[in-house]
PDB file of C-alpha atoms in Angstrom:
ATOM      1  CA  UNK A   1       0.000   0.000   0.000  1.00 46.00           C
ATOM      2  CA  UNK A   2       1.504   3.481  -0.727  1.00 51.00           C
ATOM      3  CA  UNK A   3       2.098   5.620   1.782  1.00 63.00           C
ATOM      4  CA  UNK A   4       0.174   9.330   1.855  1.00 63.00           C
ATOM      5  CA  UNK A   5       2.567  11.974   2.790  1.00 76.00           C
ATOM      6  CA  UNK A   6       1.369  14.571   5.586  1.00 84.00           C
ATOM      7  CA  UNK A   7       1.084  17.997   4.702  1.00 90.00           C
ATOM      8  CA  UNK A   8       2.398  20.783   6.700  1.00 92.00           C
ATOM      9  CA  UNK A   9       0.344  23.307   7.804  1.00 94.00           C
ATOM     10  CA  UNK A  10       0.631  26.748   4.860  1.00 96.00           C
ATOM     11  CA  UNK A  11       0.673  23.474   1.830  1.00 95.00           C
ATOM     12  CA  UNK A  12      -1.014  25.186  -0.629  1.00 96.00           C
ATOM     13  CA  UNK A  13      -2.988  21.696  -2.916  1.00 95.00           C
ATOM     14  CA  UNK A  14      -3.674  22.916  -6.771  1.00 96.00           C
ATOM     15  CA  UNK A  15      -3.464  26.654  -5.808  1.00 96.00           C
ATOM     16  CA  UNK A  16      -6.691  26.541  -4.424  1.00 97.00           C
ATOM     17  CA  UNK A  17      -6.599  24.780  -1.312  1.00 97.00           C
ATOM     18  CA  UNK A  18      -4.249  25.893   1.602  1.00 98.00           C
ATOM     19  CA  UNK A  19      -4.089  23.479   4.212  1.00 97.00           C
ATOM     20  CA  UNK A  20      -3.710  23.971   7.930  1.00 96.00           C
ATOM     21  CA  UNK A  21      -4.319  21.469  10.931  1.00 94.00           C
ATOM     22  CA  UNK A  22      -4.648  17.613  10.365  1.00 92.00           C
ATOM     23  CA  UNK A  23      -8.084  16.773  11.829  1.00 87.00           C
ATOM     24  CA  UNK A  24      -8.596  13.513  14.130  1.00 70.00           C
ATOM     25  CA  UNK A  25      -5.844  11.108  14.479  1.00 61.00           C
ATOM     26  CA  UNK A  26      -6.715   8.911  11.720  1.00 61.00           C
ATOM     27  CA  UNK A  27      -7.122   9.123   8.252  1.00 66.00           C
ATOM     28  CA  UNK A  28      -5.828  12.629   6.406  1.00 88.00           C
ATOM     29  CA  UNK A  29      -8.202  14.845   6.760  1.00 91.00           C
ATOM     30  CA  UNK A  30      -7.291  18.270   7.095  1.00 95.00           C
ATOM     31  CA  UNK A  31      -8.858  21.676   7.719  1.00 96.00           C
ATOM     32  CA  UNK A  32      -8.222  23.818   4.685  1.00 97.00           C
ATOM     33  CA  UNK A  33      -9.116  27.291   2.966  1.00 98.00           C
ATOM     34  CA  UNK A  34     -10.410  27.144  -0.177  1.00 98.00           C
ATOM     35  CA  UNK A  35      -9.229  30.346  -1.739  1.00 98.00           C
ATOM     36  CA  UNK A  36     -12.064  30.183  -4.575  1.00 97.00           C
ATOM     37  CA  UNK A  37     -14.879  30.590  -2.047  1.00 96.00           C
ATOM     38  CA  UNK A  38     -13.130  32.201   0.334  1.00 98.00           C
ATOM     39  CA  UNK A  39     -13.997  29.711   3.277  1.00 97.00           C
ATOM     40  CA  UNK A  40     -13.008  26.774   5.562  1.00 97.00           C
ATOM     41  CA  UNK A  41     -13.402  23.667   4.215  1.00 97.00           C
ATOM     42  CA  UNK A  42     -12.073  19.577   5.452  1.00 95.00           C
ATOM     43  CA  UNK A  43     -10.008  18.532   2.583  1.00 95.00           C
ATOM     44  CA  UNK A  44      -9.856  14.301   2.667  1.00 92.00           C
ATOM     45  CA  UNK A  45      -6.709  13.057   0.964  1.00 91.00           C
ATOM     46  CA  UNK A  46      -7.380   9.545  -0.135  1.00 86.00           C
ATOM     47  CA  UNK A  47      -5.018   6.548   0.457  1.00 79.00           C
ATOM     48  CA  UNK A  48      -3.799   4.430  -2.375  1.00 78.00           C
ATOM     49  CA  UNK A  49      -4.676   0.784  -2.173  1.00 74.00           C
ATOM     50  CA  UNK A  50      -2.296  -1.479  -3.561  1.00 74.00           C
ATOM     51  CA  UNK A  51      -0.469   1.606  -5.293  1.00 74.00           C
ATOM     52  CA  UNK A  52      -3.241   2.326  -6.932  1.00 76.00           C
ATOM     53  CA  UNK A  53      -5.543   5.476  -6.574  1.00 74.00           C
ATOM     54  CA  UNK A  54      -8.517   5.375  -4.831  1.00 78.00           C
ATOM     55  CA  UNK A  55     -11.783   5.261  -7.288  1.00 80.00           C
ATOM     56  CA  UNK A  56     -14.396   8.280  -6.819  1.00 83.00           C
ATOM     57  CA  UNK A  57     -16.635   5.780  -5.010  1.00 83.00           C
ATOM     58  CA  UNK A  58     -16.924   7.910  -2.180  1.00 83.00           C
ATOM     59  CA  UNK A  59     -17.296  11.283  -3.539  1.00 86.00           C
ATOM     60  CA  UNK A  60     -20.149   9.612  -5.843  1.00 87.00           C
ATOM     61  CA  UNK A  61     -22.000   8.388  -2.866  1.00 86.00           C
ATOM     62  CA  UNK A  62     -21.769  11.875  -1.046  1.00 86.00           C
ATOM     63  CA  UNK A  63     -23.125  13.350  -4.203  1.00 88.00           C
ATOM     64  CA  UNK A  64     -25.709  10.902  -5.342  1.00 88.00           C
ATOM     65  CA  UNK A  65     -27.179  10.812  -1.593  1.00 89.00           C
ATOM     66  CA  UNK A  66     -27.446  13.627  -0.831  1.00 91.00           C
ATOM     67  CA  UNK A  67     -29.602  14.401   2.763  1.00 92.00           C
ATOM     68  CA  UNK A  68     -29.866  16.518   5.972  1.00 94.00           C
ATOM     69  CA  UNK A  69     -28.170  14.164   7.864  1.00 96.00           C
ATOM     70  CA  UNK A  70     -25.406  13.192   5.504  1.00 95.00           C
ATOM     71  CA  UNK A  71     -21.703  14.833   4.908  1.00 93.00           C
ATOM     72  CA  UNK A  72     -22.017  17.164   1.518  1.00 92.00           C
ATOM     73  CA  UNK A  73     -19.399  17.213  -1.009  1.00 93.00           C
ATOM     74  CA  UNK A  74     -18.415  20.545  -1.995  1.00 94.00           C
ATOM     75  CA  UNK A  75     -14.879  18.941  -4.264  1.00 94.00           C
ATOM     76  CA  UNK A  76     -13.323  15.569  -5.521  1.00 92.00           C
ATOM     77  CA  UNK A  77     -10.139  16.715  -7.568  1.00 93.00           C
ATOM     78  CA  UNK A  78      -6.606  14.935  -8.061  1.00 92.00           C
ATOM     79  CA  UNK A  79      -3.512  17.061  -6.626  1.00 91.00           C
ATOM     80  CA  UNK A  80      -2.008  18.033  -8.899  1.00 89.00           C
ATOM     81  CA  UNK A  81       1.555  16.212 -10.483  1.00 85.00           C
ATOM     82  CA  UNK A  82       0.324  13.018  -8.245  1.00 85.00           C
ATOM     83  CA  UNK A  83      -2.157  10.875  -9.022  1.00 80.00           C
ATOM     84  CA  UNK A  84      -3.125  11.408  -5.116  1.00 87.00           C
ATOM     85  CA  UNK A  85      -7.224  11.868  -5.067  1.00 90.00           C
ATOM     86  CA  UNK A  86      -8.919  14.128  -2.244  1.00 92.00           C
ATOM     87  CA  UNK A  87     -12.981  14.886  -1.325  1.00 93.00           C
ATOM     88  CA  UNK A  88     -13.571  18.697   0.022  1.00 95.00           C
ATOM     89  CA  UNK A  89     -16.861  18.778   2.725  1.00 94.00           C
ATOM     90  CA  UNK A  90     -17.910  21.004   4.630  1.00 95.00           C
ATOM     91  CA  UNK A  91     -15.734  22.124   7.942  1.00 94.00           C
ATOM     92  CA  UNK A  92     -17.912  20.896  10.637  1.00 92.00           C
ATOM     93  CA  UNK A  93     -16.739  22.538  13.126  1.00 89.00           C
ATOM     94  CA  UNK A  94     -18.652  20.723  16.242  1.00 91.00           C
ATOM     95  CA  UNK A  95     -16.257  17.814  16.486  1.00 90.00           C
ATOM     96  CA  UNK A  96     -17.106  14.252  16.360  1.00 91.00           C
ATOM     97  CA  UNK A  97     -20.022  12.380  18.633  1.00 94.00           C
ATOM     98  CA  UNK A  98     -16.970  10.439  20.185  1.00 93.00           C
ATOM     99  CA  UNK A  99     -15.139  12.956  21.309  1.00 91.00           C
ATOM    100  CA  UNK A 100     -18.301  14.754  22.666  1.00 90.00           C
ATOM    101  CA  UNK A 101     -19.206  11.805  24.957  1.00 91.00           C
ATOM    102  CA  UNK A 102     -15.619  11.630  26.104  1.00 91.00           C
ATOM    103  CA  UNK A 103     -15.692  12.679  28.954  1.00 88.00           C
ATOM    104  CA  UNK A 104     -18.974  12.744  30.727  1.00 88.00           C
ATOM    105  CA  UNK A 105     -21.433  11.058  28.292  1.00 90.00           C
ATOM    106  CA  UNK A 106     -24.129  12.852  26.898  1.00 92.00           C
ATOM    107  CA  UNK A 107     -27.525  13.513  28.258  1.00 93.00           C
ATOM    108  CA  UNK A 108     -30.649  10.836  27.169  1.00 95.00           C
ATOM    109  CA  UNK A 109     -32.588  13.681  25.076  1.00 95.00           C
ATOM    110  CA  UNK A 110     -29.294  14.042  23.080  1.00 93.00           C
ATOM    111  CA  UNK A 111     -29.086  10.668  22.679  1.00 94.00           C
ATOM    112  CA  UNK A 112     -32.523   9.914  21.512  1.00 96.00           C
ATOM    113  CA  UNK A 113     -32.059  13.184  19.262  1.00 96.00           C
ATOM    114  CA  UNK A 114     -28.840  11.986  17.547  1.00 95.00           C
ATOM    115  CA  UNK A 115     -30.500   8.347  17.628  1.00 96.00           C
ATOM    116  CA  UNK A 116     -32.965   9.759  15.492  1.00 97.00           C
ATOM    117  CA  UNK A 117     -30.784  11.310  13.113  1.00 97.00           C
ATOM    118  CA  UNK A 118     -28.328   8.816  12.945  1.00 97.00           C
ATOM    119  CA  UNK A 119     -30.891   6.834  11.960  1.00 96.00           C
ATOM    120  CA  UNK A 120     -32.386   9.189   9.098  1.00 96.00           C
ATOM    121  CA  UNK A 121     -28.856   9.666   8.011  1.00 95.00           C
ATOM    122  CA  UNK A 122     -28.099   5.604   7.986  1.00 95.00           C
ATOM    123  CA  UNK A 123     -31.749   4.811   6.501  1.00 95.00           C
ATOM    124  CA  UNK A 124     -31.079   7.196   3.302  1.00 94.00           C
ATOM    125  CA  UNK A 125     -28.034   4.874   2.713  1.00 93.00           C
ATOM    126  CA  UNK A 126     -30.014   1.667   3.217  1.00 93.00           C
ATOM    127  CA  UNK A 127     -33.010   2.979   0.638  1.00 92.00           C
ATOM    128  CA  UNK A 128     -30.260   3.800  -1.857  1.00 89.00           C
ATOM    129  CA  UNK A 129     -29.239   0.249  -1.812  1.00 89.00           C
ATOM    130  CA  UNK A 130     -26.326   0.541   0.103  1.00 90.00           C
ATOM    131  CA  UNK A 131     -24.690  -0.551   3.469  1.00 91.00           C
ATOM    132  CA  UNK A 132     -22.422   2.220   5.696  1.00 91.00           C
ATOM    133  CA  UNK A 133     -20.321  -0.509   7.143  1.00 91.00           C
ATOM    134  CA  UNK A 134     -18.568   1.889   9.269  1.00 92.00           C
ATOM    135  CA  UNK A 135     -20.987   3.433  11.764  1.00 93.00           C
ATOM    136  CA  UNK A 136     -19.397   4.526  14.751  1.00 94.00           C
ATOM    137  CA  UNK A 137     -19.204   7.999  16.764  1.00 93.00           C
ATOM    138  CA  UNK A 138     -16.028   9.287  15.039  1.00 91.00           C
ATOM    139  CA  UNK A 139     -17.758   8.805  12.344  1.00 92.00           C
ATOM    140  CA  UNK A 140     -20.758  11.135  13.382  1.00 95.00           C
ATOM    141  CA  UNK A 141     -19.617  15.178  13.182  1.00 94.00           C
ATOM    142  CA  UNK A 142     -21.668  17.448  15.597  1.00 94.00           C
ATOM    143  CA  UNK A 143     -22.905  20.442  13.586  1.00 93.00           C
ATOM    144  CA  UNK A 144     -25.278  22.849  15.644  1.00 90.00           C
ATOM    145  CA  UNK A 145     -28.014  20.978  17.267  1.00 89.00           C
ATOM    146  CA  UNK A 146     -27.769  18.281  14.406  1.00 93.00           C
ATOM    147  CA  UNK A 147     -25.235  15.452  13.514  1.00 94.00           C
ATOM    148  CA  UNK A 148     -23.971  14.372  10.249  1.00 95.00           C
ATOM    149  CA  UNK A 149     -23.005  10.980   9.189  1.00 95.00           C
ATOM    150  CA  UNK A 150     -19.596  11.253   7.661  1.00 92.00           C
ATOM    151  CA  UNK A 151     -17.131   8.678   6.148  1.00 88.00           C
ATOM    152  CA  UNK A 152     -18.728   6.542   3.335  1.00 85.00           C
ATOM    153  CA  UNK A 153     -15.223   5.004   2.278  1.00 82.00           C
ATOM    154  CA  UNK A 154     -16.315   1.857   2.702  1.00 84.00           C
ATOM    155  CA  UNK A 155     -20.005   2.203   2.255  1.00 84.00           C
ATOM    156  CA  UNK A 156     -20.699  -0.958  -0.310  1.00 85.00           C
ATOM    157  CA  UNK A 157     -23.881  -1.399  -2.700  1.00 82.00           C
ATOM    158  CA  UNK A 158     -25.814  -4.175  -1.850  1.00 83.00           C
ATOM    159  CA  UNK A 159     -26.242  -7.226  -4.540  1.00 79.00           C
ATOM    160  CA  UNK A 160     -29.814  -9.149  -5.275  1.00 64.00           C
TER     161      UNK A 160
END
């Protein structure tokens, strides 16, 4: 499997995207400006498998299920003079359900709330014909008063 390199803070990706902090501990997902519209964005760098680079599977997915409880794609792009792929959401800027419950929990009406949109989130994957494979709170991003279900890498269509 090749190796993705990790960007310094200032990188500037296709003279569009300046990256700054790495966000999480896995994966290589960064916070980023995007100079063209002038906002924060996550940029996603996605890993090779087996030297090769990663399909648009998961950018697709974003785009083609689109819902209130699902990660948007804003991006999908190639860096340039690499054949290194990336995904640009949103910057979500609430942090991750797992983090959130850290260190005291949360409260039962939270729960039940995020339940419930977890659950909207998940069951606009599962009408699509598709399983998320991947559920878990680092995987659910804290925006407001709402969650989003993030991180359809390995989100697989379902056969007959």
């Amino acid at each position: 499997m090749s190796k993705v390199p990790v960007y310094p803070s200032g990188t500037t990706i296709n003279d569009r995207y300046v990256l700054g902090d790495k966000l999480g501990t896995d994966g290589s997902v960064y916070v980023a400006h995007d100079r063209h519209l002038d906002a924060q964005v996550a940029l996603k760098v996605l890993h090779p498998v087996g030297g090769v680079a990663q399909s648009w599977d998961e950018a697709k997915r974003l785009e083609h299920l689109r819902s209130r409880f699902l990660v948007d794609v804003i991006n999908a792009d190639v860096i340039t003079s690499s054949d290194l792929r990336f995904i640009v959401t949103p910057l979500l800027t609430g942090g991750d359900l797992e983090s959130a419950a850290a260190s005291v929990g949360i409260g039962v009406r939270d729960a039940v709330r995020f339940a419930q949109q977890i659950a909207t989130g998940v069951g606009r994957i599962h009408a699509a014909g598709m399983v998320h494979r991947d559920i878990k709170p680092a995987n659910v991003l804290l925006q407001g008063d709402e969650i989003l279900v993030s991180d359809l890498e390995m989100c697989e269509l379902l056969d007959a």
